[in-house]
Coordinates of C-alpha atoms (C1' of nucleotides) in Angstrom, one line a residue:
Chain W
M1 CA 21.8 -13.6 53.0
S2 CA 18.2 -13.6 54.1
N3 CA 18.7 -11.2 57.0
V4 CA 20.1 -8.4 55.0
R5 CA 19.2 -5.0 56.4
V6 CA 20.4 -1.9 54.7
R7 CA 19.7 1.7 55.4
F8 CA 19.6 4.8 53.3
A9 CA 20.6 7.7 55.7
P10 CA 20.5 11.1 54.0
S11 CA 21.0 14.3 55.9
P12 CA 18.3 16.8 55.2
T13 CA 20.4 19.7 54.3
G14 CA 19.1 20.5 50.8
K15 CA 17.6 19.2 47.6
P16 CA 18.1 15.5 46.8
H17 CA 21.2 15.0 44.8
T18 CA 21.6 12.5 42.1
G19 CA 24.5 10.9 43.9
N20 CA 22.3 10.4 47.0
I21 CA 19.5 8.8 45.1
R22 CA 21.9 6.5 43.4
T23 CA 23.1 5.3 46.7
A24 CA 19.5 4.7 47.8
V25 CA 19.0 2.8 44.6
F26 CA 21.9 0.5 45.4
D27 CA 20.5 0.0 48.9
W28 CA 17.1 -0.8 47.7
L29 CA 18.3 -3.1 44.9
F30 CA 20.5 -5.0 47.4
A31 CA 17.7 -5.3 50.0
R32 CA 15.1 -6.4 47.5
H33 CA 17.5 -8.8 45.8
N34 CA 18.2 -10.5 49.1
G35 CA 14.7 -10.4 50.4
G36 CA 16.0 -8.1 53.2
K37 CA 14.8 -4.9 54.7
M38 CA 15.3 -1.4 53.5
I39 CA 15.4 1.3 56.1
L40 CA 15.1 5.0 55.7
R41 CA 16.8 7.0 58.4
I42 CA 17.0 10.8 58.4
E43 CA 20.3 12.1 59.8
D44 CA 19.4 15.5 61.1
T45 CA 22.0 16.0 63.8
D46 CA 23.4 19.0 62.2
R47 CA 21.0 21.6 63.5
E48 CA 22.7 24.4 61.7
R49 CA 22.4 23.2 58.2
L50 CA 19.0 21.6 58.7
D51 CA 16.5 22.4 55.9
P52 CA 13.0 21.9 57.2
T53 CA 11.6 20.7 53.8
A54 CA 14.5 18.5 52.8
A55 CA 13.3 15.3 54.4
E56 CA 10.0 15.5 52.6
E57 CA 11.6 16.3 49.3
M58 CA 13.9 13.3 49.8
I59 CA 10.9 11.1 50.4
R60 CA 9.2 12.5 47.3
A61 CA 12.3 11.8 45.2
L62 CA 12.7 8.2 46.5
K63 CA 9.0 7.5 45.8
W64 CA 9.2 9.0 42.4
V65 CA 12.0 6.8 41.2
G66 CA 10.2 3.7 42.7
I67 CA 12.0 3.0 45.9
D68 CA 10.0 1.8 48.9
W69 CA 11.2 1.0 52.4
D70 CA 10.1 -1.2 55.2
E71 CA 11.0 1.0 58.1
G72 CA 11.3 4.8 58.3
P73 CA 10.3 8.0 59.9
D74 CA 7.1 8.1 57.9
I75 CA 6.0 4.6 58.6
G76 CA 7.7 3.6 61.8
G77 CA 9.2 0.2 62.5
P78 CA 10.7 -2.0 65.2
H79 CA 13.7 0.3 65.7
A80 CA 12.0 3.6 65.9
P81 CA 12.7 6.5 66.1
Y82 CA 14.1 6.9 62.6
L83 CA 14.8 10.5 62.9
Q84 CA 18.3 10.7 64.2
S85 CA 17.7 13.8 66.3
D86 CA 15.2 11.8 68.3
R87 CA 17.9 9.3 69.2
R88 CA 20.0 11.9 71.0
E89 CA 19.8 10.3 74.4
T90 CA 20.8 6.9 73.0
H91 CA 23.8 8.3 71.4
L92 CA 24.9 10.1 74.6
E93 CA 24.4 6.9 76.5
Y94 CA 27.0 5.1 74.3
A95 CA 29.3 8.1 74.3
N96 CA 29.4 7.8 78.1
E97 CA 30.0 4.1 77.8
L98 CA 33.0 4.9 75.6
I99 CA 34.3 7.4 78.2
K100 CA 33.9 4.8 80.9
S101 CA 35.9 2.3 79.0
G102 CA 38.6 4.8 78.3
N103 CA 37.9 5.0 74.5
A104 CA 36.6 8.5 74.6
Y105 CA 37.1 11.6 76.7
R106 CA 35.7 15.0 77.4
C107 CA 37.5 17.8 75.6
Y108 CA 37.2 21.3 77.0
C109 CA 39.2 23.1 74.3
T110 CA 37.6 26.2 72.9
R111 CA 37.0 26.6 69.2
E112 CA 39.4 29.5 69.3
R113 CA 42.2 27.3 70.6
L114 CA 41.4 24.6 68.0
E115 CA 41.5 27.2 65.2
Q116 CA 44.8 28.6 66.4
L117 CA 46.2 25.0 66.6
R118 CA 45.2 24.3 63.1
K119 CA 46.6 27.5 61.9
T120 CA 50.0 26.9 63.3
Q121 CA 50.0 23.4 62.0
E122 CA 49.2 24.6 58.5
E123 CA 51.8 27.3 58.7
R124 CA 54.4 24.8 59.6
G125 CA 53.3 22.3 57.0
L126 CA 52.4 19.8 59.7
P127 CA 49.5 17.4 59.5
T128 CA 46.5 19.0 61.0
G129 CA 44.6 17.4 63.8
Y130 CA 43.8 17.6 67.5
D131 CA 46.9 17.6 69.8
R132 CA 45.1 15.5 72.4
R133 CA 45.6 18.0 75.1
C134 CA 42.5 17.1 77.0
R135 CA 43.1 13.4 76.6
Y136 CA 46.0 13.6 78.9
L137 CA 44.7 16.3 81.2
P138 CA 45.9 16.1 84.8
P139 CA 43.0 14.9 87.0
E140 CA 43.0 18.1 89.1
E141 CA 42.8 20.3 86.0
R142 CA 40.0 18.1 84.6
A143 CA 38.2 18.5 87.9
R144 CA 38.5 22.2 87.7
Y145 CA 36.9 22.3 84.3
E146 CA 34.1 20.1 85.6
E147 CA 33.5 22.4 88.6
S148 CA 33.4 25.5 86.5
G149 CA 30.7 23.9 84.3
A150 CA 32.7 24.4 81.2
T151 CA 31.1 23.1 78.0
Y152 CA 32.8 20.2 76.4
T153 CA 32.9 18.0 73.4
I154 CA 33.5 14.3 73.5
R155 CA 36.4 12.9 71.5
L156 CA 37.4 9.4 70.5
A157 CA 40.6 8.2 72.2
M158 CA 42.1 6.6 69.2
P159 CA 44.7 3.9 69.7
R160 CA 48.2 5.3 69.2
E161 CA 49.4 2.2 67.5
G162 CA 48.2 -0.8 65.6
T163 CA 46.4 -1.2 62.4
V164 CA 42.8 -1.7 61.6
T165 CA 41.8 -3.8 58.7
W166 CA 38.6 -4.6 57.0
N167 CA 37.3 -6.0 53.8
D168 CA 35.4 -3.4 51.8
A169 CA 32.8 -4.9 49.4
V170 CA 34.0 -2.6 46.7
F171 CA 37.7 -1.8 47.4
G172 CA 38.7 -5.1 48.9
D173 CA 41.2 -5.5 51.7
M174 CA 41.8 -2.2 53.5
S175 CA 44.2 -1.4 56.2
W176 CA 44.8 1.7 58.1
E177 CA 47.3 2.7 60.8
Y178 CA 45.5 3.9 63.9
R179 CA 48.1 6.4 64.8
L180 CA 47.1 8.4 61.7
V181 CA 43.5 8.7 62.8
D182 CA 42.6 11.9 64.6
D183 CA 40.8 12.0 68.0
Q184 CA 37.6 12.8 66.3
V185 CA 34.9 14.8 68.1
I186 CA 31.9 12.5 68.4
V187 CA 29.6 14.7 70.5
K188 CA 29.3 18.4 69.9
S189 CA 29.0 20.9 72.7
D190 CA 25.3 21.2 71.9
G191 CA 24.9 17.7 73.0
F192 CA 24.2 16.2 69.6
A193 CA 26.3 13.3 68.4
L194 CA 28.3 13.7 65.2
Y195 CA 27.9 11.4 62.3
H196 CA 30.6 9.1 63.4
L197 CA 29.0 8.2 66.6
A198 CA 25.4 8.6 65.6
A199 CA 25.5 6.5 62.5
T200 CA 27.6 3.8 64.1
V201 CA 25.3 3.4 67.1
D202 CA 22.2 3.6 65.0
D203 CA 23.5 1.2 62.4
H204 CA 24.2 -1.3 65.1
L205 CA 21.0 -0.8 67.0
M206 CA 19.0 -1.1 63.8
E207 CA 20.9 -4.3 63.0
I208 CA 22.2 -3.0 59.7
T209 CA 24.2 -5.7 58.0
H210 CA 25.6 -3.7 55.1
V211 CA 26.5 -0.1 55.2
I212 CA 26.3 1.2 51.7
R213 CA 27.5 4.8 51.5
G214 CA 29.6 7.1 49.4
E215 CA 33.4 6.7 49.1
E216 CA 34.0 9.9 51.0
W217 CA 33.4 7.8 54.1
L218 CA 36.2 5.4 53.3
S219 CA 38.8 7.4 55.2
S220 CA 36.7 7.6 58.4
T221 CA 35.8 3.9 58.4
P222 CA 38.7 3.2 60.9
K223 CA 37.0 5.5 63.4
H224 CA 33.7 3.7 63.0
I225 CA 35.3 0.3 63.3
F226 CA 37.1 1.5 66.4
I227 CA 33.7 2.5 67.9
Y228 CA 32.2 -0.9 67.0
H229 CA 35.1 -2.7 68.7
S230 CA 35.1 -0.4 71.7
L231 CA 31.5 -1.1 72.3
G232 CA 32.0 -4.8 71.8
W233 CA 30.0 -4.9 68.6
T234 CA 30.7 -6.6 65.3
P235 CA 31.1 -4.1 62.4
P236 CA 28.8 -4.5 59.4
T237 CA 30.1 -5.0 55.9
F238 CA 31.1 -1.7 54.4
V239 CA 30.2 -0.9 50.8
H240 CA 31.7 2.3 49.6
T241 CA 30.3 3.4 46.3
T242 CA 32.2 5.7 44.0
H243 CA 31.1 9.2 43.1
I244 CA 29.1 10.4 40.1
L245 CA 31.0 13.1 38.3
G246 CA 29.9 15.9 36.0
P247 CA 31.3 16.7 32.6
G248 CA 35.0 17.2 32.7
R249 CA 35.4 14.7 35.5
R250 CA 34.6 17.4 38.0
K251 CA 32.3 17.0 40.8
L252 CA 28.7 17.2 39.7
S253 CA 28.0 20.7 40.7
K254 CA 24.8 22.3 41.7
R255 CA 25.0 24.1 38.4
E256 CA 24.4 21.0 36.4
A257 CA 20.7 20.3 36.2
S258 CA 21.4 16.6 36.5
S259 CA 22.8 17.1 40.0
E260 CA 19.4 18.0 41.4
F261 CA 17.6 14.8 41.1
M262 CA 14.0 16.0 40.7
N263 CA 15.1 18.0 37.7
F264 CA 14.7 14.8 35.8
A265 CA 11.1 14.6 36.7
A266 CA 10.6 18.3 35.7
E267 CA 12.3 17.8 32.4
G268 CA 10.1 14.9 31.4
Y269 CA 12.2 11.9 32.2
L270 CA 10.4 8.7 33.1
P271 CA 11.2 7.3 36.6
E272 CA 11.7 3.8 35.2
A273 CA 14.2 5.2 32.7
V274 CA 16.1 7.2 35.3
L275 CA 16.1 4.2 37.6
N276 CA 17.6 2.0 34.8
F277 CA 20.1 4.6 33.9
V278 CA 21.2 5.6 37.4
S279 CA 21.6 1.9 38.4
L280 CA 24.1 1.4 35.6
I281 CA 26.3 4.3 36.7
G282 CA 28.9 2.5 38.8
W283 CA 27.3 -0.8 38.7
T284 CA 27.2 -3.5 36.0
P285 CA 25.0 -6.6 35.8
G286 CA 28.1 -8.3 34.4
D287 CA 26.7 -8.9 30.9
D288 CA 25.7 -6.8 27.9
R289 CA 22.2 -5.9 29.0
E290 CA 21.4 -2.2 28.9
L291 CA 17.7 -2.1 29.3
L292 CA 16.6 -3.6 32.6
S293 CA 13.2 -3.4 34.2
P294 CA 13.1 -2.7 38.0
H295 CA 12.4 -6.4 38.4
E296 CA 15.4 -7.3 36.3
L297 CA 17.6 -4.9 38.2
I298 CA 16.7 -6.4 41.5
E299 CA 17.2 -9.9 40.1
S300 CA 20.7 -9.0 38.7
F301 CA 22.0 -6.8 41.5
S302 CA 25.0 -7.9 43.4
L303 CA 27.8 -6.1 45.3
E304 CA 30.3 -7.7 43.0
G305 CA 29.0 -5.6 40.1
L306 CA 29.8 -2.4 41.9
V307 CA 32.6 -0.6 40.0
G308 CA 35.6 0.9 41.8
H309 CA 36.0 4.1 40.0
P310 CA 33.9 7.3 39.6
A311 CA 31.7 7.8 36.6
I312 CA 30.6 10.7 34.6
L313 CA 26.9 11.2 34.2
D314 CA 26.2 11.1 30.4
E315 CA 22.9 12.9 29.7
E316 CA 22.9 11.8 26.1
K317 CA 22.6 8.3 27.2
L318 CA 19.9 9.1 29.6
L319 CA 18.0 10.7 26.8
W320 CA 18.3 7.5 24.8
Y321 CA 17.0 5.5 27.8
N322 CA 14.1 7.8 28.1
G323 CA 13.3 7.4 24.4
Q324 CA 13.4 3.7 24.8
Y325 CA 11.0 3.7 27.7
I326 CA 8.7 6.3 26.1
R327 CA 8.3 4.1 23.1
S328 CA 7.6 1.1 25.3
L329 CA 4.7 2.8 27.1
S330 CA 1.1 2.1 26.1
L331 CA -0.7 4.9 24.5
P332 CA -3.1 5.7 27.4
E333 CA -0.1 5.6 29.8
L334 CA 2.0 7.9 27.7
A335 CA -0.9 10.3 27.3
K336 CA -1.5 10.3 31.0
R337 CA 2.1 11.1 31.7
A338 CA 2.4 13.7 29.0
L339 CA -0.7 15.6 30.0
P340 CA 0.8 17.6 32.8
F341 CA 3.5 18.9 30.5
L342 CA 1.0 19.9 27.9
I343 CA -1.0 21.8 30.6
K344 CA 2.1 23.4 31.9
S345 CA 3.0 24.7 28.5
G346 CA -0.5 26.2 28.1
L347 CA -1.4 24.0 25.1
V348 CA -4.1 22.2 27.0
E349 CA -6.6 23.6 29.6
Q350 CA -6.6 22.4 33.2
N351 CA -9.4 19.9 33.0
P352 CA -9.7 18.7 29.4
S353 CA -12.9 17.2 28.2
P354 CA -13.1 13.5 27.3
E355 CA -13.2 14.6 23.6
K356 CA -10.0 16.6 24.0
L357 CA -8.4 13.7 25.8
N358 CA -9.3 11.4 22.9
Y359 CA -7.8 13.9 20.5
L360 CA -4.7 14.1 22.6
A361 CA -4.3 10.4 22.5
S362 CA -4.3 10.3 18.7
V363 CA -1.9 13.1 18.5
I364 CA 0.5 11.5 20.9
A365 CA 0.2 8.2 19.1
L366 CA 1.7 10.0 16.1
E367 CA 4.5 11.6 18.0
Q368 CA 5.4 8.7 20.3
E369 CA 8.5 7.7 18.4
R370 CA 9.6 11.2 17.8
I371 CA 9.9 12.3 21.4
K372 CA 12.7 11.7 24.0
T373 CA 11.1 13.4 27.0
L374 CA 7.6 14.0 28.0
A375 CA 8.3 17.7 27.7
D376 CA 9.1 17.2 24.0
V377 CA 5.4 16.6 23.3
A378 CA 4.7 20.3 23.8
S379 CA 7.3 21.5 21.2
V380 CA 6.7 18.7 18.7
A381 CA 2.9 18.6 18.7
D382 CA 2.0 22.2 19.5
F383 CA 0.6 22.7 16.0
F384 CA -2.0 20.1 16.7
L385 CA -3.2 21.9 19.7
L386 CA -3.0 25.5 18.5
D387 CA -6.0 27.1 16.8
D388 CA -6.0 26.9 13.0
D389 CA -5.1 30.6 12.7
K390 CA -2.5 30.5 15.4
Y391 CA 0.0 27.8 14.6
E392 CA 3.2 29.2 13.3
F393 CA 4.7 28.8 9.9
D394 CA 8.4 28.0 9.9
V395 CA 9.9 30.8 7.8
K396 CA 12.4 28.5 6.0
A397 CA 9.7 25.9 5.3
V398 CA 7.5 28.5 3.7
A399 CA 10.4 29.9 1.7
K400 CA 11.3 26.5 0.4
W401 CA 7.9 25.1 -0.4
F402 CA 5.5 27.9 -1.0
N403 CA 7.5 29.8 -3.6
A404 CA 7.7 27.1 -6.3
A405 CA 5.7 27.5 -9.4
G406 CA 2.3 25.8 -9.3
V407 CA 2.2 25.3 -5.6
G408 CA -0.9 27.4 -5.2
E409 CA -2.7 25.4 -7.8
R410 CA -1.7 22.1 -6.3
L411 CA -2.7 23.2 -2.8
A412 CA -6.1 24.5 -4.0
W413 CA -6.7 21.3 -5.9
V414 CA -5.9 19.1 -2.8
R415 CA -8.1 21.3 -0.7
E416 CA -11.0 20.8 -3.0
K417 CA -10.5 17.0 -3.3
L418 CA -10.3 16.7 0.5
A419 CA -13.4 18.7 0.8
A420 CA -15.2 16.4 -1.5
L421 CA -14.1 13.1 0.1
S422 CA -17.1 11.1 1.3
L423 CA -14.9 9.0 3.5
F424 CA -12.2 10.9 5.3
N425 CA -9.4 8.8 6.7
A426 CA -5.6 8.2 6.2
E427 CA -6.3 5.9 3.3
T428 CA -8.6 8.1 1.3
I429 CA -6.4 11.1 2.0
E430 CA -3.4 9.2 0.6
Q431 CA -5.5 8.5 -2.5
V432 CA -6.1 12.2 -3.0
I433 CA -2.4 13.0 -2.6
R434 CA -1.4 10.3 -5.0
L435 CA -4.0 11.4 -7.5
G436 CA -2.6 14.9 -7.3
I437 CA 0.9 13.7 -7.9
E438 CA -0.3 12.0 -11.0
K439 CA -2.4 14.8 -12.2
F440 CA 0.3 17.4 -12.0
S441 CA 3.0 14.9 -13.0
V442 CA 5.3 16.0 -10.3
K443 CA 7.5 14.2 -7.8
P444 CA 5.6 13.0 -4.7
G445 CA 7.5 15.5 -2.5
E446 CA 6.2 18.4 -4.5
V447 CA 2.7 17.8 -3.4
I448 CA 3.4 16.2 0.0
H449 CA 5.8 18.8 1.4
P450 CA 3.8 21.9 0.6
V451 CA 0.7 20.3 2.0
R452 CA 2.6 19.3 5.2
V453 CA 3.9 22.9 5.6
A454 CA 0.4 24.2 5.0
V455 CA -1.3 22.1 7.7
S456 CA 1.4 22.0 10.3
G457 CA 3.7 24.9 9.5
R458 CA 6.8 22.8 9.4
T459 CA 8.7 20.3 7.3
V460 CA 9.1 17.7 10.0
G461 CA 6.6 15.5 11.7
P462 CA 4.4 12.4 11.4
G463 CA 3.3 10.9 8.2
L464 CA 1.2 13.3 6.3
Y465 CA -1.9 11.2 5.8
E466 CA -2.2 10.3 9.5
L467 CA -1.5 13.9 10.4
I468 CA -4.3 15.2 8.3
D469 CA -6.6 12.5 9.5
V470 CA -6.0 13.3 13.1
L471 CA -6.4 17.0 12.4
G472 CA -9.7 16.3 10.8
R473 CA -11.3 17.6 7.7
D474 CA -12.6 21.0 8.8
R475 CA -9.4 22.1 10.5
S476 CA -7.3 20.8 7.6
L477 CA -9.3 22.7 5.1
R478 CA -9.1 25.9 7.2
R479 CA -5.4 25.5 7.3
L480 CA -5.1 24.9 3.6
D481 CA -7.0 28.1 3.1
R482 CA -4.8 30.0 5.4
A483 CA -1.7 28.6 3.7
L484 CA -3.1 29.6 0.3
T485 CA -2.9 33.3 1.4
L486 CA 0.8 32.8 1.9
V487 CA 1.6 31.3 -1.4
S488 CA 3.2 33.5 -3.9
K489 CA 0.9 33.8 -6.9
Chain I
rG1 C1' 51.6 18.7 53.4
rG2 C1' 49.8 13.7 55.3
rC3 C1' 46.7 9.4 54.4
rG4 C1' 43.7 6.7 51.1
rC5 C1' 41.2 5.2 46.5
rA6 C1' 41.0 5.1 41.3
rU7 C1' 43.1 5.0 36.0
rU8 C1' 40.2 0.0 29.3
rC9 C1' 37.1 3.7 22.9
rG10 C1' 34.6 11.0 23.7
rU11 C1' 31.1 8.7 27.7
rC12 C1' 29.1 4.2 30.6
rU13 C1' 31.4 -0.4 30.8
rA14 C1' 32.9 -6.2 29.7
rG15 C1' 37.5 -8.3 31.1
rC16 C1' 39.2 -11.1 37.2
rG17 C1' 46.9 -14.9 33.4
rG18 C1' 46.3 -17.7 27.6
rC19 C1' 39.2 -17.5 24.4
rC20 C1' 41.7 -10.0 23.5
rU21 C1' 44.6 -8.7 16.4
rA22 C1' 40.2 -6.0 23.7
rG23 C1' 33.5 -7.2 23.5
rG24 C1' 28.7 -4.4 24.3
rA25 C1' 25.9 0.3 24.8
rC26 C1' 25.3 5.8 24.2
rG27 C1' 27.1 9.4 20.9
rC28 C1' 29.3 10.0 15.8
rU29 C1' 29.6 8.6 10.2
rA30 C1' 27.6 6.0 6.0
rC31 C1' 23.9 3.1 3.8
rC32 C1' 18.9 0.7 3.8
rC33 C1' 13.7 1.8 4.8
rU34 C1' 10.9 6.3 3.5
rC35 C1' 6.6 12.0 1.8
rU36 C1' 9.9 14.8 5.9
rC37 C1' 11.6 14.1 10.9
rA38 C1' 12.0 10.2 13.9
rA39 C1' 12.0 5.1 15.0
rG40 C1' 14.1 0.6 13.1
rG41 C1' 18.0 -2.3 10.4
rU42 C1' 23.1 -2.9 8.5
rA43 C1' 28.0 -1.4 8.3
rG44 C1' 32.1 1.7 10.0
rA45 C1' 35.4 5.0 12.5
rG46 C1' 36.8 5.2 17.6
rA47 C1' 41.2 2.2 23.2
rC48 C1' 49.3 1.4 21.4
rC49 C1' 44.2 -1.2 28.1
rA50 C1' 47.7 6.4 31.9
rC51 C1' 53.2 5.9 31.8
rG52 C1' 57.8 3.1 33.2
rG53 C1' 59.8 -1.1 35.3
rG54 C1' 59.3 -6.0 36.9
rU55 C1' 57.0 -11.4 37.8
rU56 C1' 55.6 -15.3 34.2
rC57 C1' 56.4 -19.7 28.7
rG58 C1' 52.5 -15.9 28.4
rA59 C1' 49.7 -9.6 31.5
rA60 C1' 44.5 -5.1 30.2
rU61 C1' 44.5 -8.8 34.1
rC62 C1' 49.7 -10.0 39.5
rC63 C1' 53.8 -6.7 41.9
rC64 C1' 56.6 -1.9 42.4
rG65 C1' 57.4 3.2 41.0
rU66 C1' 55.7 7.7 38.4
rA67 C1' 51.9 10.8 36.6
rU68 C1' 47.0 12.4 36.7
rG69 C1' 42.1 12.6 39.0
rC70 C1' 39.2 12.2 43.2
rG71 C1' 38.3 11.7 48.5
rC72 C1' 39.4 12.5 53.7
rU73 C1' 42.4 15.5 56.8
rA74 C1' 35.5 20.2 60.9
rC75 C1' 32.0 20.9 67.4
rC76 C1' 29.2 19.0 58.2
rA77 C1' 27.4 14.8 56.6

RNA sequence: GGCGCAUUCGUCUAGCGGCCUAGGACGCUACCCUCUCAAGGUAGAGACCACGGGUUCGAAUCCCGUAUGCGCUACCA
């Protein structure tokens, strides 16, 4: 399949949804796996729901997660335009062709009549749908409508009998009775084509070979196939992907942070982790691998691995992925990515000096295996960045370690020894602590823990010797002094 | 209501008739490592394969029914 062409066709009606992006990911992996083309098309035919910033945000989200495309509204391509509203004339052209061949017709019914119709159908427990009044309009009545200049929509004249079949790449052999399919409106009274027509025409004209889209489209595929056939075209392969659900197997609601895709970026997730995670929701490489680089994802991707049932997005697992990727990052890279989060939390100034950047790197080196998101750096390493008289002491930590007998004496002793050290590094610091343990004949923890609380304010964190080393002698001594004032005499 | 799709550990999934007394991962528990927290390592608990019928020498795997969930049923996508 070297001529594979797939398209991701979002409608710009709001913030990018995780489900949308996952579909884009599948498109992209499939295109790249086959050496085909990835096309971005913006389906903005719904002028009422249009959100002017949505397309940009979509592009930003796609780029963030690492997806690129070969043709699109931003870069053009051989099948331009890629903004669906710019293709209006083309859609109309084919709508008229459908009318000419008797596969579509103008419908003059008012919205009011349609609403009334639906209401009675619902009341009587009948299947809802258009009653095809205008399809069988007497010629003279039709002429009257035309002369009066009445507005109209264009509807598909669906076959009243027969069955349509196709092979869905995910769900396998599908078959549908045509008589159950409604005479769908394909052109609105405002002259814009509806999805069914627009997408079908564009997909064909853009030579799309595989239509990868959400399973909500499964039920309308018969309409699309009917359009393809009516126009004498060959339908593409349909690939209907199942939905991503929220906790409780409910639809991923806007309430869930994970539904809005770029929240992942804001929360400090790495794009490569998100890509890996999202790829594995509803798709499996077929083996036991969990950690796959973008390259490996592309290499392993196949339609056969697509799963036929919806999946719940498990944020705990995403967190694990993120931790894995954070630990695999080089130090400079991690520092670079964490910096914006530090700045945002006010721990680091806007344009830090090279010295500060250096210090940051050594801090992050100590915390790398302790964080799961970039945002965690701020909470876990704040004491490194706060002034020596500003970092906070954890109340419980103080209560536990500063009240024991002899703590003040040990802390003061350590303070003096550290001050006297000619060479100040993790190794010599450890020697001091060890010496203290021996001198006071106490358990290691009885020296180590109070010192840790003294210099960091808490009981958890990196190894004490490295911690003090990074903090530096002057700051450590100041902190020890500050802690001494808190120790019960 | 009609039509369609789905149903394996809490979660993501492997499985495409015998290799399954159902495998992996996240999470959970215990232990090891250790100055704490992590990370890492080891072990464990966790699924009567939704339920009921078939088909077959043999079914998680094929067929039918039921239940449940989801989707579609718009001049939204």
